[in-house]
Short mmCIF file of C-alpha atoms in Angstrom, two decimals:
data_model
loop_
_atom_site.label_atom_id
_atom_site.label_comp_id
_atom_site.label_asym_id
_atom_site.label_seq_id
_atom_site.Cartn_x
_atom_site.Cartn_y
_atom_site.Cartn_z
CA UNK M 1 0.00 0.00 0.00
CA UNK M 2 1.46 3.41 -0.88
CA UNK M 3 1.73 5.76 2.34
CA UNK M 4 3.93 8.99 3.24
CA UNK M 5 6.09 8.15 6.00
CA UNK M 6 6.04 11.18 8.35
CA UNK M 7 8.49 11.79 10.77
CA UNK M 8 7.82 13.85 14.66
CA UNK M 9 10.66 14.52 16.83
CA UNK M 10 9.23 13.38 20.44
CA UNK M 11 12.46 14.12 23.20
CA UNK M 12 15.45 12.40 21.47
CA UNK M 13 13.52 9.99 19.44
CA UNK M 14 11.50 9.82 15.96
CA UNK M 15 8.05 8.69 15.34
CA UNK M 16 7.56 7.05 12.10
CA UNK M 17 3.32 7.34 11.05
CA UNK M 18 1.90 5.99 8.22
CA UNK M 19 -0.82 8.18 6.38
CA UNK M 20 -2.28 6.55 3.45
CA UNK M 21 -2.77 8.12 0.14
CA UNK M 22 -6.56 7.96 0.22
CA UNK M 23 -6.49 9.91 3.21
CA UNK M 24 -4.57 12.74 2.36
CA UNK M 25 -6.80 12.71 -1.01
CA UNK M 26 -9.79 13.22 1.55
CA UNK M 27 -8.70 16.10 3.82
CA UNK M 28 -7.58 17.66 -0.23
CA UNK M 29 -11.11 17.70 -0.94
CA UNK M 30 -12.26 18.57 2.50
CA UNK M 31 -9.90 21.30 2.52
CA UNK M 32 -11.67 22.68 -0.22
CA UNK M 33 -15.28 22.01 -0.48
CA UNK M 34 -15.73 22.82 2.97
CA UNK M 35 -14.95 26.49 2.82
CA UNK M 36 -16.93 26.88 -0.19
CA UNK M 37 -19.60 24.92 1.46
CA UNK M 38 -19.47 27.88 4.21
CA UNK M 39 -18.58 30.76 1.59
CA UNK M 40 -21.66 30.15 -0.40
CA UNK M 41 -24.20 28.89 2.57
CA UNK M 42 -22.99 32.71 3.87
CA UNK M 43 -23.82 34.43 0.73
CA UNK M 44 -27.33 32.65 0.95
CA UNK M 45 -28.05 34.14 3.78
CA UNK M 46 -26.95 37.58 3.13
CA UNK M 47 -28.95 37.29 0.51
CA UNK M 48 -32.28 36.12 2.32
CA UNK M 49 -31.37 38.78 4.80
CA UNK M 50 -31.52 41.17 2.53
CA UNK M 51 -34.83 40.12 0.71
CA UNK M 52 -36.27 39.86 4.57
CA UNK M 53 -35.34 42.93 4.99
CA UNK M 54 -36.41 44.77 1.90
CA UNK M 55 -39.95 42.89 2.43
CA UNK M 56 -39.98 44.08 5.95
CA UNK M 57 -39.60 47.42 4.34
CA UNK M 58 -41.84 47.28 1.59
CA UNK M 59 -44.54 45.87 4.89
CA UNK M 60 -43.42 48.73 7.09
CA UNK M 61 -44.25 51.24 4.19
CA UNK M 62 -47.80 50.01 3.60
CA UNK M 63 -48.86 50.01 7.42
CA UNK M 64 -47.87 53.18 7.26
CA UNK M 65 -49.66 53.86 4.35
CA UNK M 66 -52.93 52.50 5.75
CA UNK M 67 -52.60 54.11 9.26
CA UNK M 68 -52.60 57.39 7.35
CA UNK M 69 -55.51 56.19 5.33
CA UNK M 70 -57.43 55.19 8.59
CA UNK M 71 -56.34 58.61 10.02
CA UNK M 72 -57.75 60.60 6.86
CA UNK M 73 -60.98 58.51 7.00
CA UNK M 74 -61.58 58.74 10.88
CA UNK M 75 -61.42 62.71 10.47
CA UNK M 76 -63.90 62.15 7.68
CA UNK M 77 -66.16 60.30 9.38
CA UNK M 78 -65.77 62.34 12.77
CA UNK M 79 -66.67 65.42 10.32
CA UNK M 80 -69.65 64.05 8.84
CA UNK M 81 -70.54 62.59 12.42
CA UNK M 82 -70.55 66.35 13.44
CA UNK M 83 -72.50 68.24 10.01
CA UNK M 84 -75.21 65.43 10.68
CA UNK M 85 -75.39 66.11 14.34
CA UNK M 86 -75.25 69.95 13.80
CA UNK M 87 -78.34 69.57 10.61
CA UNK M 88 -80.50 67.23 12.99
CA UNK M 89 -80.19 69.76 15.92
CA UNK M 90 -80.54 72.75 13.49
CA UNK M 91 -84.02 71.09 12.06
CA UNK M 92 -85.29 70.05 15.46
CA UNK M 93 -86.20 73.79 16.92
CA UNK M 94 -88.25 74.66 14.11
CA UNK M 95 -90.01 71.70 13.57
CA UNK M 96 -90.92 71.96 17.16
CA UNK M 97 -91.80 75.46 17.14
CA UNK M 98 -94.19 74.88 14.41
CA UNK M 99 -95.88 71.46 15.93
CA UNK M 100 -96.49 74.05 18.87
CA UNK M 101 -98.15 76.44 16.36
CA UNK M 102 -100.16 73.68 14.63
CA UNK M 103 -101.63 72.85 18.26
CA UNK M 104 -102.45 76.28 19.28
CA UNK M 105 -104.51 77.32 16.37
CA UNK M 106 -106.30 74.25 16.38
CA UNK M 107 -107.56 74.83 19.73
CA UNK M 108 -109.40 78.04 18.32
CA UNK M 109 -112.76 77.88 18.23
CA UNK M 110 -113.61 80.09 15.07
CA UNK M 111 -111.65 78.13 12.12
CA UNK M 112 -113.54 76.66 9.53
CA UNK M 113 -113.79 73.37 8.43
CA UNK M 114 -111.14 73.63 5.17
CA UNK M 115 -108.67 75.90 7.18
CA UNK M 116 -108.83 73.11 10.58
CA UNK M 117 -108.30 70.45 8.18
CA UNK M 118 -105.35 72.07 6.54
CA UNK M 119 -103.65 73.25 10.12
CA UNK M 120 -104.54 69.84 11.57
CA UNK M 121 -102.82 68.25 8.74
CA UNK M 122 -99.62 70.92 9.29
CA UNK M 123 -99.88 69.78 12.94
CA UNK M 124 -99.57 66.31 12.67
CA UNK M 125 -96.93 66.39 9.82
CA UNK M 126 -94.35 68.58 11.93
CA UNK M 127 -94.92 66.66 14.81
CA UNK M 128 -94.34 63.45 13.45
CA UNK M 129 -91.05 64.72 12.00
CA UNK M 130 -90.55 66.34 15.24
CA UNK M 131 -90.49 63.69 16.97
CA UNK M 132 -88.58 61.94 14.47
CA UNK M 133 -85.83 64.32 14.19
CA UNK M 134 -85.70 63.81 17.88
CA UNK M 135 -85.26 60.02 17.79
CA UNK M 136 -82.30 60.72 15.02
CA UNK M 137 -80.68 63.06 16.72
CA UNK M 138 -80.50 61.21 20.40
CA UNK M 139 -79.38 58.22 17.95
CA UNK M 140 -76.64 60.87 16.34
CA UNK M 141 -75.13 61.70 19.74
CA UNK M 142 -75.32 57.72 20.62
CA UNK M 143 -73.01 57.17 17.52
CA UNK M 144 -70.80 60.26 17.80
CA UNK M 145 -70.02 59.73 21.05
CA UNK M 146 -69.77 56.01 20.94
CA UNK M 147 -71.05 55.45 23.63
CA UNK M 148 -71.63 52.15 25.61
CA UNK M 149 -75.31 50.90 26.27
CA UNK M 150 -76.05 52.15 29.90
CA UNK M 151 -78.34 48.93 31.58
CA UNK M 152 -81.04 50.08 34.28
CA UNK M 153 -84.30 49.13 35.48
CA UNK M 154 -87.46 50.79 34.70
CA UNK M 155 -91.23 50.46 34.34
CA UNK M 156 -92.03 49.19 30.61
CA UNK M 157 -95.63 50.50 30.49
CA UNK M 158 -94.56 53.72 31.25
CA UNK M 159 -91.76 53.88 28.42
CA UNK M 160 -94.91 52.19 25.98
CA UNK M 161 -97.17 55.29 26.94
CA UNK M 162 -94.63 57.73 26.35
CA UNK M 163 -94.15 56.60 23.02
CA UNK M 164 -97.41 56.34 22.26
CA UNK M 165 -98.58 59.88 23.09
CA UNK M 166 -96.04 61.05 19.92
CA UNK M 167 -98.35 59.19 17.64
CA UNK M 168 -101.64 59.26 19.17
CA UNK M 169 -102.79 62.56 17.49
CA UNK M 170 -101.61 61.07 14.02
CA UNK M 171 -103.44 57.59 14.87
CA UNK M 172 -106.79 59.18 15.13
CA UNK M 173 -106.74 60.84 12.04
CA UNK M 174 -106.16 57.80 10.21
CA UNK M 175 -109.15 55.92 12.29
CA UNK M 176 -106.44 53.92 13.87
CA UNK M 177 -106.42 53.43 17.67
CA UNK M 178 -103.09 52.64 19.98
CA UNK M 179 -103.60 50.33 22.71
CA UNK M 180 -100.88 49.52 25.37
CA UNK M 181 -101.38 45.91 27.00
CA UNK M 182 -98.05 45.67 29.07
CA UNK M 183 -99.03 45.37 32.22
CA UNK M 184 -98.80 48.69 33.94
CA UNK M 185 -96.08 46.74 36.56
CA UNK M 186 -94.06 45.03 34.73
CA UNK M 187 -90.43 46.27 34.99
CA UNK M 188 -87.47 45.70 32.54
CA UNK M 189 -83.61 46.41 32.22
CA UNK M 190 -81.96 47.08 29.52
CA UNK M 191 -80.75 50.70 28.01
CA UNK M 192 -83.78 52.64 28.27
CA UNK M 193 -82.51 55.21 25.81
CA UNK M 194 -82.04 52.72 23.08
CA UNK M 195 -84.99 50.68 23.76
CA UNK M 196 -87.21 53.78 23.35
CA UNK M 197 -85.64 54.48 19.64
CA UNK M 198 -86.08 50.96 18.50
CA UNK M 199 -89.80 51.42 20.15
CA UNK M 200 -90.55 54.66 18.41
CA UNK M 201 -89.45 53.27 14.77
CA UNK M 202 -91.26 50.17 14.95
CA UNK M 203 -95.01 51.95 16.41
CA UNK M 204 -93.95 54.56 13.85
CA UNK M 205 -93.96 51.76 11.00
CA UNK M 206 -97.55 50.45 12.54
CA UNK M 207 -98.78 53.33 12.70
CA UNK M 208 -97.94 54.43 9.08
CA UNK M 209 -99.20 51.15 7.24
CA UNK M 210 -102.69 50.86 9.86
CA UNK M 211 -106.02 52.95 8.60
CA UNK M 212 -109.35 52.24 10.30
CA UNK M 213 -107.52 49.21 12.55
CA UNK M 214 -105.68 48.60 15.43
CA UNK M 215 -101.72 48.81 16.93
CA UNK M 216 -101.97 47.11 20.12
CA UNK M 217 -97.97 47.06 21.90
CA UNK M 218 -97.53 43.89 24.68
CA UNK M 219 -95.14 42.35 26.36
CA UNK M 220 -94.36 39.03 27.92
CA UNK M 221 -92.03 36.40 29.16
CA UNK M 222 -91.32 33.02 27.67
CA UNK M 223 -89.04 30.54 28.14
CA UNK M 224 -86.89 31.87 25.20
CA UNK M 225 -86.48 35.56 27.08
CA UNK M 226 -88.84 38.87 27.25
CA UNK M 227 -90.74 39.93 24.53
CA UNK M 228 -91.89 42.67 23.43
CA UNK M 229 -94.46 42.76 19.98
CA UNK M 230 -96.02 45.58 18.16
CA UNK M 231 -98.89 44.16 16.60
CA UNK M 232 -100.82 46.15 13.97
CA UNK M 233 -104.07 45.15 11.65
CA UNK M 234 -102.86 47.34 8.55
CA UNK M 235 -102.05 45.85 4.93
CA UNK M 236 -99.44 43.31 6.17
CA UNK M 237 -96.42 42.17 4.29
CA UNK M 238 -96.03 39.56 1.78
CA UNK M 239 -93.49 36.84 2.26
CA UNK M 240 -90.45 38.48 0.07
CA UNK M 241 -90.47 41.49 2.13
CA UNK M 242 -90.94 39.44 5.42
CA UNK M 243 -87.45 37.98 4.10
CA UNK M 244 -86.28 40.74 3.16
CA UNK M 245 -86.65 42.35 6.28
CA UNK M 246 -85.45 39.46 8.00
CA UNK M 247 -82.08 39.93 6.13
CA UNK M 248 -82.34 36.85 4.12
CA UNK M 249 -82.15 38.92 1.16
CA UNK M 250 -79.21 40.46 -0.67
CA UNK M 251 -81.23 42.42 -2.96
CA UNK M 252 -82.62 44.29 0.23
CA UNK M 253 -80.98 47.58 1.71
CA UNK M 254 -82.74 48.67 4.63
CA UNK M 255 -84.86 51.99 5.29
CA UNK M 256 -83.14 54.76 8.06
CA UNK M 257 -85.55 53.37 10.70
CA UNK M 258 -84.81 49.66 10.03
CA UNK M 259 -81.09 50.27 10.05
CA UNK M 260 -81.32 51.93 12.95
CA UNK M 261 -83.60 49.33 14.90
CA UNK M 262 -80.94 46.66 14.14
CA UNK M 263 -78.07 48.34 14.91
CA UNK M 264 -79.23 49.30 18.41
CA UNK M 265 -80.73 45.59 19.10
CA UNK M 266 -77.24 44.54 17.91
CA UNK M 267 -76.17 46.96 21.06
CA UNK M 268 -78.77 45.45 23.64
CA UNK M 269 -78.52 42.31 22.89
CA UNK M 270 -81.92 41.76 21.20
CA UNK M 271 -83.61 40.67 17.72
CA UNK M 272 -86.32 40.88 15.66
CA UNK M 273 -89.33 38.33 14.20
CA UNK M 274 -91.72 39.18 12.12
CA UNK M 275 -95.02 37.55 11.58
CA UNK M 276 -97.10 38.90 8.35
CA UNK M 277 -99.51 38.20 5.66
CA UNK M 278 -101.03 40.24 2.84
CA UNK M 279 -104.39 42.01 4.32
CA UNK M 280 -103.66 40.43 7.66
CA UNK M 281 -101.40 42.96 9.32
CA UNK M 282 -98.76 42.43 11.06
CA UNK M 283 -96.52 41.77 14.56
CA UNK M 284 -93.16 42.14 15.12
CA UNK M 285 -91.24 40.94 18.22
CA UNK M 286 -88.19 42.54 19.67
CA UNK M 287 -86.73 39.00 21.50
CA UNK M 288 -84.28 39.56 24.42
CA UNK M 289 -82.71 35.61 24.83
CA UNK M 290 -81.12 37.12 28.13
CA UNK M 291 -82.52 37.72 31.15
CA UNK M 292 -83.21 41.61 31.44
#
């Protein structure tokens, strides 16, 4: 076998090792592929490094972008938040001053038929939107603000009565009569502020769609939570529309007052169900699954 003899001085003495050829053909190799191994495993990972960090970059220049974006929009919306708060409040004084002076002059004695007619019909059109405006704008202020539902405990029939002395005035006219069956003790708690918006908009929708009938407001518990309907006898819906205002519909965008009902139930913790026909009126149910 071939072999390098290789000589060590140890003290006075020589060591004689024997190193084989194949060997020293190994550690060539080794000597040599090794550091390239290392030299280009190094410039790999430079080079990741650097596409890391020119991704980290191009990501650090986007976040920025859309935090401005978010910025620009959030002074938007705070803006428009504001003009719709300051319109609202602008329109409310009037329209109250003038549901005021629609009252007034029908309480004297000497109009004539034509002229009572016309004031009465003045009367109840500015307070209606009185009263509306005043449901927006307390729902305005809500959203501004962002404020939190506030939960306490108050009288139900009392809320019910309140709500329906804005539409009483405009019932009558139409032949339509409001009757409030919750029973005059029976105590709830929830946001009362919120509860009284969704309550307006849905006796304002009964009220608007009921001539010569009946919108009788109850409320009672079941095993599924507290309930509160608003039934009317007017025209009724038709299936599609029940769908529709179930939100089983994509070809449905919801009124103001709708959008506004479900936002705030979203908010309390409550839903709606309709039950309708065609001809046969209808009743909706605000459903609370939680105790309230």
């Amino acid at each position: 076998m071939n072999s390098f003899f290789i000589f060590c001085t140890s003290g006075n003495s020589f060591l004689n090792v024997s190193f084989p050829l194949w060997g020293w053909a190994i550690l060539l190799v080794n000597s040599i592929v090794f550091p390239a191994y290392v030299y280009y495993s190094v410039r790999k990972v430079k080079k990741l490094d650097n596409t890391i960090r020119l991704y980290n970059e191009e990501l650090l220049a986007t976040v920025r972008d859309i935090r401005g974006r978010q910025q620009e929009w959030q002074y938007k919306s705070d803006f428009q938040k504001k003009i719709i708060a300051a319109i609202v409040h602008g329109v409310k004084s009037p329209l109250k001053y003038m549901s005021l002076t629609g009252r007034q002059l029908l309480n004297r004695k000497e109009l004539d038929g034509n002229l009572r007619e016309i004031i009465n019909s003045m009367y109840r059109s500015s307070h209606h939107l009185y009263a509306f405006t005043d449901n927006l704008l307390a729902y305005v202020k809500l959203y501004l603000h962002e404020n939190k539902p506030v939960t306490t405990t108050f009288n139900l029939h009392e809320l019910v009565d309140e709500k329906i002395s804005i539409f009483r005035d405009i019932a009558v006219a139409k032949g339509c009569v409001i009757n409030n069956h919750v029973h005059p003790n029976m105590n709830m708690s929830t946001d009362r502020q919120l509860l009284s918006i969704i309550m307006h908009n849905l006796i304002d929708n009964a009220v608007k769609f009921t001539a010569e009938g009946a919108v009788t407001l109850s409320a009672f518990i079941t095993e599924r939570g507290v309930h509160l309907a608003v039934q009317d006898t007017g025209i009724g819906m038709d299936e599609k529309l029940t769908a529709q205002l179930h939100g089983k519909s994509m070809d449905y965008e919801p009124g103001l007052g709708l959008a506004i009902t479900h936002h705030l139930l979203n908010m309390i913790d409550g839903r709606l169900e309709i039950r309708s026909r065609m001809g046969e009126g209808s009743t909706i149910i605000i459903i609370f699954d939680q105790d309230v």
